[in-house]
mmCIF file of C-alpha atoms in Angstrom:
data_model
loop_
_atom_site.group_PDB
_atom_site.id
_atom_site.type_symbol
_atom_site.label_atom_id
_atom_site.label_comp_id
_atom_site.label_asym_id
_atom_site.label_seq_id
_atom_site.Cartn_x
_atom_site.Cartn_y
_atom_site.Cartn_z
ATOM 1 C CA MET A 28 0.000 0.000 0.000
ATOM 2 C CA LEU A 29 2.845 2.337 0.912
ATOM 3 C CA GLN A 30 4.607 1.565 -2.353
ATOM 4 C CA LYS A 31 1.426 2.393 -4.288
ATOM 5 C CA LYS A 32 1.127 5.769 -2.529
ATOM 6 C CA LEU A 33 4.773 6.526 -3.245
ATOM 7 C CA PHE A 34 4.287 5.641 -6.917
ATOM 8 C CA VAL A 35 1.203 7.883 -7.195
ATOM 9 C CA SER A 36 3.083 10.721 -5.473
ATOM 10 C CA PHE A 37 6.009 10.296 -7.863
ATOM 11 C CA VAL A 38 3.712 10.420 -10.907
ATOM 12 C CA LEU A 39 1.998 13.558 -9.603
ATOM 13 C CA LEU A 40 5.372 15.165 -8.900
ATOM 14 C CA CYS A 41 6.554 14.417 -12.443
ATOM 15 C CA ALA A 42 3.342 15.804 -13.918
ATOM 16 C CA THR A 43 3.720 18.972 -11.846
ATOM 17 C CA ALA A 44 7.348 19.371 -12.936
ATOM 18 C CA ILE A 45 6.415 18.926 -16.593
ATOM 19 C CA GLY A 46 3.705 21.559 -16.217
ATOM 20 C CA VAL A 47 6.079 24.012 -14.554
ATOM 21 C CA PHE A 48 8.799 23.567 -17.183
ATOM 22 C CA SER A 49 6.272 23.778 -20.024
ATOM 23 C CA ARG A 50 4.903 27.045 -18.640
ATOM 24 C CA ALA A 51 8.419 28.397 -18.167
ATOM 25 C CA SER A 52 9.248 27.459 -21.748
ATOM 26 C CA TRP A 53 6.073 29.171 -22.989
ATOM 27 C CA ILE A 54 6.910 32.344 -21.023
ATOM 28 C CA LEU A 55 10.453 32.311 -22.447
ATOM 29 C CA ASN A 56 9.129 31.961 -26.004
ATOM 30 C CA VAL A 57 6.709 34.857 -25.477
ATOM 31 C CA TYR A 58 9.549 36.983 -24.084
ATOM 32 C CA GLN A 59 11.760 36.193 -27.067
ATOM 33 C CA ASP A 60 8.954 36.921 -29.541
ATOM 34 C CA PHE A 61 8.118 40.310 -28.095
ATOM 35 C CA PHE A 62 11.296 41.633 -26.516
ATOM 36 C CA LEU A 63 14.293 40.146 -28.320
ATOM 37 C CA PRO A 64 15.354 40.969 -31.934
ATOM 38 C CA GLN A 65 14.254 38.348 -34.416
ATOM 39 C CA ASN A 66 16.632 37.564 -37.296
ATOM 40 C CA GLU A 67 17.321 41.229 -37.972
ATOM 41 C CA SER A 68 17.316 42.277 -41.588
ATOM 42 C CA VAL A 69 20.411 43.818 -43.134
ATOM 43 C CA CYS A 70 18.589 47.166 -43.313
ATOM 44 C CA ALA A 71 15.520 48.982 -42.009
ATOM 45 C CA CYS A 72 13.766 49.231 -45.390
ATOM 46 C CA ASN A 73 10.537 47.336 -46.041
ATOM 47 C CA LYS A 74 12.479 45.195 -48.483
ATOM 48 C CA CYS A 75 16.266 45.365 -48.587
ATOM 49 C CA LEU A 76 17.876 45.155 -51.999
ATOM 50 C CA MET A 77 20.401 42.548 -50.876
ATOM 51 C CA GLU A 78 17.561 40.300 -49.684
ATOM 52 C CA TYR A 79 15.490 40.720 -52.836
ATOM 53 C CA ASP A 80 16.725 37.654 -54.706
ATOM 54 C CA PRO A 81 19.197 34.863 -53.901
ATOM 55 C CA TRP A 82 20.996 35.388 -57.222
ATOM 56 C CA LEU A 83 21.819 38.970 -56.264
ATOM 57 C CA SER A 84 23.230 37.959 -52.889
ATOM 58 C CA GLU A 85 25.364 35.269 -54.518
ATOM 59 C CA LEU A 86 26.809 37.738 -57.009
ATOM 60 C CA MET A 87 27.665 40.242 -54.304
ATOM 61 C CA LYS A 88 29.449 37.649 -52.162
ATOM 62 C CA GLU A 89 32.238 37.595 -54.755
ATOM 63 C CA SER A 90 32.708 41.355 -54.751
ATOM 64 C CA PRO A 91 35.942 43.012 -53.585
ATOM 65 C CA GLU A 92 35.898 46.337 -51.761
ATOM 66 C CA PRO A 93 34.715 48.871 -54.357
ATOM 67 C CA PHE A 94 37.095 51.741 -53.556
ATOM 68 C CA LEU A 95 40.863 52.047 -53.641
ATOM 69 C CA SER A 96 42.677 52.757 -50.392
ATOM 70 C CA PRO A 97 46.266 52.367 -49.148
ATOM 71 C CA THR A 98 45.290 49.028 -47.599
ATOM 72 C CA ASN A 99 43.039 47.936 -50.443
ATOM 73 C CA ASN A 100 45.111 47.979 -53.616
ATOM 74 C CA ILE A 101 45.070 45.482 -56.498
ATOM 75 C CA SER A 102 46.989 42.304 -57.258
ATOM 76 C CA ASP A 103 49.377 41.775 -60.155
ATOM 77 C CA ASP A 104 46.748 39.554 -61.814
ATOM 78 C CA THR A 105 44.129 42.311 -61.625
ATOM 79 C CA PHE A 106 46.635 44.839 -62.966
ATOM 80 C CA LYS A 107 47.237 42.624 -66.016
ATOM 81 C CA TRP A 108 43.483 42.596 -66.726
ATOM 82 C CA TRP A 109 43.243 46.362 -66.194
ATOM 83 C CA LYS A 110 46.260 46.969 -68.454
ATOM 84 C CA ARG A 111 44.552 45.138 -71.332
ATOM 85 C CA ILE A 112 41.811 47.767 -71.533
ATOM 86 C CA GLN A 113 44.344 50.566 -72.138
ATOM 87 C CA THR A 114 47.277 51.350 -74.403
ATOM 88 C CA ASP A 115 49.596 52.342 -71.550
ATOM 89 C CA ARG A 116 52.657 50.042 -71.374
ATOM 90 C CA ARG A 117 53.932 51.105 -67.961
ATOM 91 C CA ASN A 118 54.325 48.276 -65.467
ATOM 92 C CA PHE A 119 52.810 47.288 -62.118
ATOM 93 C CA ALA A 120 55.613 48.930 -60.139
ATOM 94 C CA PHE A 121 54.928 52.268 -61.854
ATOM 95 C CA TYR A 122 51.201 51.880 -61.136
ATOM 96 C CA ASN A 123 51.916 51.309 -57.436
ATOM 97 C CA LYS A 124 54.161 54.386 -57.273
ATOM 98 C CA THR A 125 51.401 56.459 -58.873
ATOM 99 C CA VAL A 126 48.794 55.180 -56.405
ATOM 100 C CA ASP A 127 51.158 55.974 -53.521
ATOM 101 C CA LYS A 128 51.459 59.557 -54.793
ATOM 102 C CA VAL A 129 47.670 59.832 -54.999
ATOM 103 C CA PHE A 130 47.256 58.797 -51.373
ATOM 104 C CA GLN A 131 49.989 61.170 -50.246
ATOM 105 C CA ILE A 132 47.695 63.958 -51.443
ATOM 106 C CA PHE A 133 44.169 62.674 -50.947
ATOM 107 C CA PRO A 134 42.611 61.536 -47.668
ATOM 108 C CA THR A 135 43.470 57.891 -47.098
ATOM 109 C CA LYS A 136 40.293 56.956 -45.246
ATOM 110 C CA VAL A 137 37.489 55.663 -47.455
ATOM 111 C CA SER A 138 34.206 56.380 -45.700
ATOM 112 C CA PHE A 139 30.664 55.653 -46.760
ATOM 113 C CA THR A 140 27.656 54.500 -44.761
ATOM 114 C CA ARG A 141 27.292 50.736 -44.833
ATOM 115 C CA SER A 142 24.149 48.638 -44.381
ATOM 116 C CA SER A 143 22.726 48.514 -40.871
ATOM 117 C CA PRO A 144 19.516 47.100 -39.342
ATOM 118 C CA ASP A 145 18.831 50.652 -38.112
ATOM 119 C CA LEU A 146 19.184 52.372 -41.500
ATOM 120 C CA CYS A 147 17.350 52.434 -44.809
ATOM 121 C CA ARG A 148 19.580 54.047 -47.444
ATOM 122 C CA THR A 149 17.336 55.022 -50.358
ATOM 123 C CA CYS A 150 19.094 56.014 -53.564
ATOM 124 C CA ALA A 151 18.366 57.306 -57.045
ATOM 125 C CA VAL A 152 20.789 56.648 -59.920
ATOM 126 C CA VAL A 153 20.402 59.361 -62.562
ATOM 127 C CA GLY A 154 21.866 59.090 -66.053
ATOM 128 C CA ASN A 155 22.524 61.827 -68.592
ATOM 129 C CA SER A 156 20.617 60.637 -71.657
ATOM 130 C CA GLY A 157 18.028 63.443 -71.616
ATOM 131 C CA ASN A 158 15.123 61.001 -71.347
ATOM 132 C CA LEU A 159 13.971 62.652 -68.119
ATOM 133 C CA ASN A 160 12.972 65.854 -69.911
ATOM 134 C CA GLY A 161 9.328 66.505 -69.099
ATOM 135 C CA SER A 162 9.173 63.679 -66.549
ATOM 136 C CA HIS A 163 8.666 65.922 -63.474
ATOM 137 C CA TYR A 164 10.723 63.407 -61.467
ATOM 138 C CA GLY A 165 12.782 66.124 -59.749
ATOM 139 C CA PRO A 166 11.054 66.075 -56.325
ATOM 140 C CA LEU A 167 10.974 62.262 -56.363
ATOM 141 C CA ILE A 168 14.717 62.098 -57.084
ATOM 142 C CA ASP A 169 15.605 64.648 -54.402
ATOM 143 C CA PHE A 170 13.496 62.758 -51.835
ATOM 144 C CA HIS A 171 16.079 59.939 -51.796
ATOM 145 C CA ASP A 172 18.788 59.896 -49.129
ATOM 146 C CA ILE A 173 21.496 59.500 -51.771
ATOM 147 C CA VAL A 174 21.442 60.729 -55.378
ATOM 148 C CA ILE A 175 24.098 59.337 -57.738
ATOM 149 C CA ARG A 176 24.571 61.175 -61.040
ATOM 150 C CA ILE A 177 26.569 59.900 -64.005
ATOM 151 C CA ASN A 178 28.881 62.052 -66.154
ATOM 152 C CA LEU A 179 27.788 65.487 -67.332
ATOM 153 C CA GLY A 180 24.010 65.406 -66.938
ATOM 154 C CA PRO A 181 23.038 69.042 -66.145
ATOM 155 C CA THR A 182 20.755 69.951 -63.246
ATOM 156 C CA LYS A 183 20.655 73.759 -63.344
ATOM 157 C CA GLY A 184 17.506 74.846 -65.145
ATOM 158 C CA PHE A 185 16.161 71.277 -65.175
ATOM 159 C CA GLU A 186 15.420 70.853 -61.459
ATOM 160 C CA ARG A 187 11.754 70.035 -62.093
ATOM 161 C CA ASP A 188 12.712 66.945 -64.100
ATOM 162 C CA VAL A 189 16.042 65.811 -62.618
ATOM 163 C CA GLY A 190 16.196 67.463 -59.174
ATOM 164 C CA ASN A 191 19.155 69.406 -57.816
ATOM 165 C CA LYS A 192 20.529 67.083 -55.138
ATOM 166 C CA THR A 193 23.789 65.232 -55.820
ATOM 167 C CA THR A 194 25.526 63.055 -53.253
ATOM 168 C CA TYR A 195 27.921 61.184 -55.551
ATOM 169 C CA HIS A 196 28.931 62.330 -59.019
ATOM 170 C CA VAL A 197 30.392 59.543 -61.131
ATOM 171 C CA MET A 198 32.560 60.781 -63.959
ATOM 172 C CA TYR A 199 35.471 60.028 -66.204
ATOM 173 C CA PRO A 200 38.468 62.296 -65.436
ATOM 174 C CA ARG A 201 38.425 64.163 -68.739
ATOM 175 C CA SER A 202 34.809 65.199 -68.167
ATOM 176 C CA PHE A 203 35.446 66.634 -64.697
ATOM 177 C CA LYS A 204 33.596 69.816 -63.818
ATOM 178 C CA HIS A 205 33.061 71.958 -60.723
ATOM 179 C CA LEU A 206 31.373 70.115 -57.850
ATOM 180 C CA GLU A 207 29.481 71.562 -54.925
ATOM 181 C CA ASN A 208 31.151 70.991 -51.570
ATOM 182 C CA THR A 209 28.341 68.603 -50.575
ATOM 183 C CA THR A 210 29.076 66.310 -53.524
ATOM 184 C CA HIS A 211 31.574 63.455 -53.604
ATOM 185 C CA LEU A 212 33.385 62.704 -56.842
ATOM 186 C CA VAL A 213 33.439 58.987 -57.633
ATOM 187 C CA PHE A 214 36.410 58.693 -59.938
ATOM 188 C CA PHE A 215 36.603 55.798 -62.444
ATOM 189 C CA PRO A 216 40.262 55.234 -63.483
ATOM 190 C CA PHE A 217 40.518 53.298 -66.741
ATOM 191 C CA LYS A 218 44.275 53.841 -67.145
ATOM 192 C CA ILE A 219 47.343 55.037 -65.252
ATOM 193 C CA SER A 220 47.179 58.490 -66.846
ATOM 194 C CA ASP A 221 43.752 58.935 -65.215
ATOM 195 C CA LEU A 222 45.404 58.556 -61.814
ATOM 196 C CA GLU A 223 48.143 60.960 -62.908
ATOM 197 C CA TRP A 224 45.433 63.463 -63.844
ATOM 198 C CA LEU A 225 44.465 63.646 -60.178
ATOM 199 C CA ILE A 226 47.898 64.781 -59.031
ATOM 200 C CA ARG A 227 48.900 66.873 -62.057
ATOM 201 C CA PRO A 228 47.426 70.214 -60.836
ATOM 202 C CA LEU A 229 49.634 70.086 -57.733
ATOM 203 C CA ALA A 230 52.721 69.340 -59.808
ATOM 204 C CA GLN A 231 51.878 72.354 -61.987
ATOM 205 C CA LYS A 232 51.084 74.506 -58.918
ATOM 206 C CA ASN A 233 47.750 75.286 -60.517
ATOM 207 C CA ILE A 234 45.533 74.812 -57.469
ATOM 208 C CA THR A 235 41.971 76.124 -57.768
ATOM 209 C CA LEU A 236 39.039 76.112 -55.331
ATOM 210 C CA THR A 237 37.490 73.318 -57.386
ATOM 211 C CA TYR A 238 40.596 71.207 -56.912
ATOM 212 C CA VAL A 239 40.733 71.885 -53.161
ATOM 213 C CA ILE A 240 37.132 70.647 -52.882
ATOM 214 C CA LEU A 241 38.080 67.609 -54.958
ATOM 215 C CA LEU A 242 40.890 66.770 -52.519
ATOM 216 C CA PHE A 243 38.421 66.084 -49.736
ATOM 217 C CA THR A 244 35.534 64.568 -51.675
ATOM 218 C CA LYS A 245 37.190 62.000 -53.921
ATOM 219 C CA LEU A 246 36.570 58.244 -54.034
ATOM 220 C CA SER A 247 38.452 56.170 -56.599
ATOM 221 C CA LEU A 248 36.891 52.996 -57.932
ATOM 222 C CA ASN A 249 39.036 49.918 -57.407
ATOM 223 C CA PRO A 250 40.180 48.302 -60.707
ATOM 224 C CA ALA A 251 39.555 44.970 -58.945
ATOM 225 C CA PHE A 252 35.880 45.981 -58.717
ATOM 226 C CA MET A 253 35.874 46.717 -62.456
ATOM 227 C CA LYS A 254 37.311 43.274 -63.138
ATOM 228 C CA TYR A 255 34.750 41.662 -60.820
ATOM 229 C CA VAL A 256 31.861 43.326 -62.686
ATOM 230 C CA HIS A 257 33.362 42.274 -66.031
ATOM 231 C CA TYR A 258 33.873 38.639 -64.994
ATOM 232 C CA VAL A 259 30.949 37.959 -62.648
ATOM 233 C CA TRP A 260 28.185 40.208 -63.973
ATOM 234 C CA LEU A 261 29.061 40.495 -67.658
ATOM 235 C CA LYS A 262 30.664 37.052 -68.052
ATOM 236 C CA LYS A 263 33.549 38.737 -69.941
ATOM 237 C CA HIS A 264 31.264 40.169 -72.634
ATOM 238 C CA GLY A 265 32.906 43.215 -74.186
ATOM 239 C CA ARG A 266 36.322 44.595 -73.280
ATOM 240 C CA TYR A 267 35.242 46.168 -69.991
ATOM 241 C CA PRO A 268 32.066 47.378 -68.204
ATOM 242 C CA SER A 269 30.530 50.707 -69.129
ATOM 243 C CA THR A 270 30.493 53.583 -66.660
ATOM 244 C CA GLY A 271 26.712 53.286 -66.374
ATOM 245 C CA PHE A 272 26.700 49.588 -65.543
ATOM 246 C CA LEU A 273 29.590 49.956 -63.104
ATOM 247 C CA THR A 274 27.574 52.657 -61.360
ATOM 248 C CA LEU A 275 24.491 50.444 -61.084
ATOM 249 C CA VAL A 276 26.472 47.622 -59.480
ATOM 250 C CA LEU A 277 28.353 50.080 -57.258
ATOM 251 C CA SER A 278 25.029 51.429 -55.989
ATOM 252 C CA LEU A 279 24.374 48.030 -54.394
ATOM 253 C CA TYR A 280 27.132 48.928 -51.940
ATOM 254 C CA LEU A 281 25.937 52.442 -51.282
ATOM 255 C CA CYS A 282 22.194 51.807 -51.064
ATOM 256 C CA ASP A 283 19.497 49.506 -49.672
ATOM 257 C CA GLU A 284 16.742 50.648 -52.042
ATOM 258 C CA VAL A 285 17.658 51.917 -55.503
ATOM 259 C CA GLY A 286 15.666 53.508 -58.302
ATOM 260 C CA SER A 287 17.215 53.981 -61.741
ATOM 261 C CA ARG A 288 15.989 57.296 -63.168
ATOM 262 C CA ASN A 289 16.991 57.331 -66.788
ATOM 263 C CA ARG A 290 13.784 56.447 -68.599
ATOM 264 C CA TYR A 291 10.269 57.769 -68.848
ATOM 265 C CA ASP A 292 9.091 54.765 -66.851
ATOM 266 C CA ASN A 293 9.955 54.653 -63.164
ATOM 267 C CA SER A 294 12.128 51.532 -63.425
ATOM 268 C CA SER A 295 13.782 49.890 -60.456
ATOM 269 C CA LEU A 296 17.409 48.897 -60.281
ATOM 270 C CA HIS A 297 16.372 45.297 -59.664
ATOM 271 C CA HIS A 298 14.507 45.147 -62.973
ATOM 272 C CA SER A 299 17.414 46.800 -64.806
ATOM 273 C CA LEU A 300 19.979 44.370 -63.401
ATOM 274 C CA LEU A 301 17.725 41.331 -63.717
ATOM 275 C CA ALA A 302 17.001 42.088 -67.369
ATOM 276 C CA HIS A 303 20.709 42.429 -68.069
ATOM 277 C CA TRP A 304 21.506 39.256 -66.113
ATOM 278 C CA LEU A 305 18.918 37.217 -68.029
ATOM 279 C CA TYR A 306 20.242 38.608 -71.309
ATOM 280 C CA MET A 307 23.808 37.631 -70.443
ATOM 281 C CA ARG A 308 22.733 34.114 -69.453
ATOM 282 C CA ALA A 309 20.721 33.543 -72.640
#
């Protein structure tokens, strides 16, 4: 009889313990659901560009750092690829000396805001084809956190269609023009002489206000990034990527949501890149 009572007591004790632990587990789950962060996204946008499609994430995993810096230079193999797109015969050692001179003059710290669960970096990429005339997209473009403009597309007198805000101005060296002191030049070097162009005004002692502004607002695209876009995105089609396509891929680093404003239709960067990707795979 005593053994039976002990057995019943043991069963009841086990049942009570199970109930207590189950309730504790339920309380813990509720606490985690409501008070702890849940698989935070890479950004604070409703839909982050880098989470849009698996194919995009896979492509970006192979990307090198997009900008040159003293600690982020290129390899001899990348230099050989870069040299093939130019007629310059100077060697890798000369290239390195030129880059060293550039960073003796320009700030050596490359700074741009990276993705964060607390931020949503919205961007507009604006071309210079003239297709925005009459679009009235100006306020929509300026509403973005970051506006990236390519080459010599004018804004003065066309603010209603193209806006007047410029965060990054992408341009080829020979097409350089005056930049406002709130604008960063994103410099695309396609040959060694382009890098020499940056330091030539100091050598000639011809320093203007425009050049002083340039000293503190310059970012130079890494030739390794150019090679990556050519190999991974373009599958080696053509000799090298165009400035426009390089800018679109670069915007994936600078932005979480991107709109490409170069057509009458309000096309998204995702559709632009996806269409190109499908074309290259066909």
